[in-house]
Structures are given as structure tokens and as C-alpha cells.
Amino acid sequence: MNMKVGILGGGQLSKLLAIAGIPMGIECVFYFPEKSHTLHHLGKVIHAPYEAWEALDAFAQQVDVITYENENIPIQTIEYLEKLAPVFPGKQSICVAQDRLLEKNFFLNNDIPTNKFIAINHKKDIELARRILGDQLILKKRTQGYDGKGQIKIDQNVSLADIPAYYLQHTIAEEYVSFDREVSLILARNKHGCVHYDLCENIHENGVLRRTRNIKNDLLLDLAYEHVNKIARALDHVGILTVEFFQVGETLIANEIAPRVHNSGHWTIDACVTSQFANHLRAILGLPLGSAKSLTNAVMFNILSNMPKVETCFVWDELCFYDYEKTPAAGRKLGHITLVDDGNMLFDEHVKKASFLVNGLA
Ligand code: ADP
Ligand code: MG
């Protein structure tokens, strides 16, 4: 197709985007400052800081459109690039998603239910937070957090003096939610319309996603779609948009948004007509969206910290194995495995076993 996409960020989401582009003849150019050797065989790499204007010029010149794999790219960089090439999702989406305070206010302004919060800029704000939000709360840095990093839970036993100074400014305090379930909905939107995937049911441990399964025709799907569609319209979003929710009873409480392809959508590669990665590329390139319909049930397991033995990754025919080729480190996402259901009754049994194999060795 002779189209070139520039991707900011050098992690596994960039890798999976680039792989999705190959069958469509879409070439990717990567731009990132951190050390990473996992993308070089998938396209040209520009290794430079996000404030290296000349390098950004060279990057923009060689691509048709620019996107990003994480929302922590400096806004200045986005503003600079916008003048040189189309950037999707647009500035509004990334601005709201990269600052938890803006994000929470955005939810309020758009009538999206969210848990109570207050901004923390001083020690005394914590006392106020305790009065308003209750004894159990979570302090989250406004920016740069991911995988549960940059947040701590505090209860009545934690005294003010015990709270690290780091959390006393540029932070939000959030009411702790005793949820029934965590779910996310992934929507792909272009200028003409949108498609959405099945609701994803997510299991986190210590703030890190461990496992996701798609739930066909979930009872809360329509409600989730209503919220996500409203958010996408308000942001005039183009590309994939993911919203994470806490389910409490029959309600969905928005936790956060990601203006990008999302870990809870990796199962779409093996289970859907069009994966989230292929649809993101289609959306940002102004191409028609593909069907987001799932053809099967799937469960995705993140591989953290250590790679399981090779035999484990191929233990059943129904396992699809992805290695991000990263250096192992405690808590790092190194790959994932998707277990695809062929309709047999052993699905739950398989999930338990796969969970044991992956988690047990992680
Ligand atoms: P991150 O950007 O790291 O994904 P999140 O705000 O999504 O940050 O928090 C990570 C996880 O921590 C959530 O998926 C959830 O399991 C837990 N968590 C976060 N905030 C709350 C909360 N207010 N109440 C209960 N659990 C929470
Ligand atoms: Mg999250």
C-alpha cells in the first residue's frame, strides 16, 4: 500500500502495531529515546530524545501519519510534530489521558461516572481527602504512572508522617473502590464511525494486568459502549480508545482511559476478524475499519519477570505465544500467551492450567 506510519515509543505495543501493518503493506518508522533492540528488524529506528527537534523533523518527513504507543509522550513533542504531519489520536486525547487530574475532571464534565477524588498539592490536602473520601484511599501521581507504578494505597493505619513526600504534590487521592469486576472496552474510531470489541474482563495483581478474557454479549456491554462512545466523541478521537472500568453492581465507574492500543486487547490478534492493532492503523490512515467481531473465546495471560520454558509456551495447540524479546526484569512484561477456545468443555480447566504454568513460572 506504500503507506508509512511513524510510531513514538519503543515497547511491545509498537512491535505488535508494526507486525499488524505488514500484511497490509504498511511500513513503520519508530522513534524513541530509551534503549531497546526489539524493533530494528521491523522497520527503521530513530533513537533520540523527545525534545530533539531536528530528529523529529527527519522522522516526520518520512511518514504519512504519526501515532504513539503510550500516553506519556511530552505534549510539546506532539505539538511540534502536529505542524509537520498528521498526528492521531489528536492532542486532546493524549492531554486528557496523560494527566489523571484532567482525566477525572473530563469524566465529570462529560457525565461519565467515576470514583470520588481530590487533587493533592500539600500535606493538609490528605486530611481533607480522608474526610471526603473515607479511610481507604489511593494516592496516584498525576503523570507518568503505569502498571500500578506511582501509586500507593493508604488506610487509617498510615499516619501523615509515613506518606512519602513524593506523594504530597502533583498527586490525586482517589476513593478506594471495592469492585465486583474490572472490565475494559476497546473502540476503534475513524472520521466516519466506530466499531467496538467484546467487553474484556481483566484481572490485575498489584496494579499489573495478569489476565484478560473476552465476554461475548456481556450484560454491561451496552452501558460500557455508551460511556466509551461519549468519551470518543468528546475527544474527537481517531484510532483505538480503551476505557478501564470498575464494575460495582450494575454500574460502571470509569477508572482511566488509554488513547491507544491496550494490553487488555491482545487477545483480539488471535480471536477477532480485525485485531485492535490492525484497526488502529486503519483508523489513523483514514482507511475503512475492519470488523471487531470475535470468532472465538480467548484468555490472554501476561508473562511477567521470566520467560516460561519453551515447552510450556507450546503445551497446547490452542496457545498462541508472543515473545517481546525484552531483557527479563522483575515485574517486566516479557510476552503473552493467548488461549483460544475451540468450544470444548475443558476451557475452564485449560485456563486454570495455563494460569498455573505462566504464573507459576513467572
Ligand atoms: P495504571 O495506569 O497503573 O494502570 P490504574 O489507575 O489503572 O493505573 O491502577 C492500576 C490497578 O490498581 C487498577 O487496574 C486496579 O486493579 C487498582 N486500582 C487503581 N485504582 C483503584 C481504586 N480507586 N480502587 C480500587 N482499586 C484500584
Ligand atoms: Mg490502568
Short mmCIF file of N, CA and C and ligand atoms in Angstrom, two decimals, residues 100 115 138 140 145-149 151 174-177 179 182 204 207 244 246 255-256, ligand 1:
data_model
loop_
_atom_site.label_atom_id
_atom_site.label_comp_id
_atom_site.label_asym_id
_atom_site.label_seq_id
_atom_site.Cartn_x
_atom_site.Cartn_y
_atom_site.Cartn_z
N ARG A 100 -3.88 12.47 35.30
CA ARG A 100 -5.04 11.89 35.99
C ARG A 100 -6.03 12.94 36.49
N ASN A 115 -14.98 7.42 40.30
CA ASN A 115 -14.92 7.45 41.76
C ASN A 115 -14.47 8.82 42.25
N ILE A 138 -6.43 5.81 47.60
CA ILE A 138 -5.24 5.55 46.80
C ILE A 138 -4.68 6.89 46.36
N LYS A 140 -2.34 8.70 43.74
CA LYS A 140 -1.75 8.42 42.42
C LYS A 140 -1.07 9.67 41.90
N GLY A 145 2.38 7.44 35.42
CA GLY A 145 2.13 6.13 36.06
C GLY A 145 1.73 5.07 35.04
N TYR A 146 2.11 3.85 35.29
CA TYR A 146 1.62 2.70 34.51
C TYR A 146 1.87 1.44 35.32
N ASP A 147 1.13 0.37 35.01
CA ASP A 147 1.29 -0.90 35.73
C ASP A 147 1.31 -0.72 37.25
N GLY A 148 0.47 0.16 37.76
CA GLY A 148 0.37 0.37 39.20
C GLY A 148 1.53 1.18 39.79
N LYS A 149 2.45 1.63 38.91
CA LYS A 149 3.58 2.43 39.43
C LYS A 149 3.10 3.85 39.71
N GLN A 151 1.70 4.88 42.49
CA GLN A 151 0.51 4.94 43.34
C GLN A 151 0.68 4.12 44.61
N GLU A 174 -7.77 9.19 45.51
CA GLU A 174 -8.99 8.58 44.98
C GLU A 174 -9.63 7.70 46.04
N GLU A 175 -10.92 7.72 46.04
CA GLU A 175 -11.66 6.78 46.87
C GLU A 175 -11.32 5.35 46.43
N TYR A 176 -11.10 4.46 47.38
CA TYR A 176 -10.84 3.06 47.05
C TYR A 176 -12.17 2.39 46.69
N VAL A 177 -12.18 1.67 45.58
CA VAL A 177 -13.43 1.05 45.11
C VAL A 177 -13.38 -0.46 45.35
N PHE A 179 -14.60 -3.20 44.02
CA PHE A 179 -15.33 -3.55 42.80
C PHE A 179 -15.69 -5.03 42.74
N GLU A 182 -13.22 -5.91 37.20
CA GLU A 182 -12.62 -4.86 36.37
C GLU A 182 -12.83 -5.24 34.91
N HIS A 204 -6.12 -7.98 37.66
CA HIS A 204 -4.84 -7.33 37.98
C HIS A 204 -4.29 -7.88 39.28
N GLY A 207 -1.61 -4.01 40.74
CA GLY A 207 -1.69 -2.96 39.72
C GLY A 207 -1.28 -3.39 38.32
N GLU A 244 -10.90 1.79 30.92
CA GLU A 244 -10.93 0.79 32.01
C GLU A 244 -12.01 1.21 33.00
N PHE A 246 -14.34 0.04 36.71
CA PHE A 246 -14.64 -0.82 37.84
C PHE A 246 -16.13 -1.11 37.76
N ASN A 255 -12.31 4.20 35.41
CA ASN A 255 -11.04 4.32 36.12
C ASN A 255 -10.08 5.19 35.32
N GLU A 256 -9.76 4.77 34.10
CA GLU A 256 -8.87 5.60 33.28
C GLU A 256 -9.05 5.29 31.81
P1 ADP B 1 -2.25 2.24 35.79
O1 ADP B 1 -2.05 3.46 34.95
O2 ADP B 1 -1.02 1.82 36.50
O3 ADP B 1 -2.94 1.13 35.05
P2 ADP B 1 -4.70 2.33 37.37
O4 ADP B 1 -5.31 3.55 37.94
O5 ADP B 1 -5.45 1.64 36.29
O6 ADP B 1 -3.23 2.74 36.93
O7 ADP B 1 -4.45 1.31 38.55
C1 ADP B 1 -3.94 0.00 38.36
C2 ADP B 1 -4.83 -1.00 39.09
O8 ADP B 1 -4.86 -0.71 40.51
C3 ADP B 1 -6.28 -0.99 38.67
O9 ADP B 1 -6.48 -1.75 37.50
C4 ADP B 1 -6.95 -1.61 39.90
O10 ADP B 1 -6.78 -3.01 39.94
C5 ADP B 1 -6.16 -0.97 41.03
N1 ADP B 1 -6.80 0.31 41.42
C6 ADP B 1 -6.49 1.54 40.96
N2 ADP B 1 -7.27 2.48 41.49
C7 ADP B 1 -8.12 1.86 42.32
C8 ADP B 1 -9.18 2.30 43.17
N3 ADP B 1 -9.51 3.59 43.28
N4 ADP B 1 -9.86 1.36 43.88
C9 ADP B 1 -9.54 0.04 43.81
N5 ADP B 1 -8.52 -0.43 43.03
C10 ADP B 1 -7.83 0.46 42.28
#
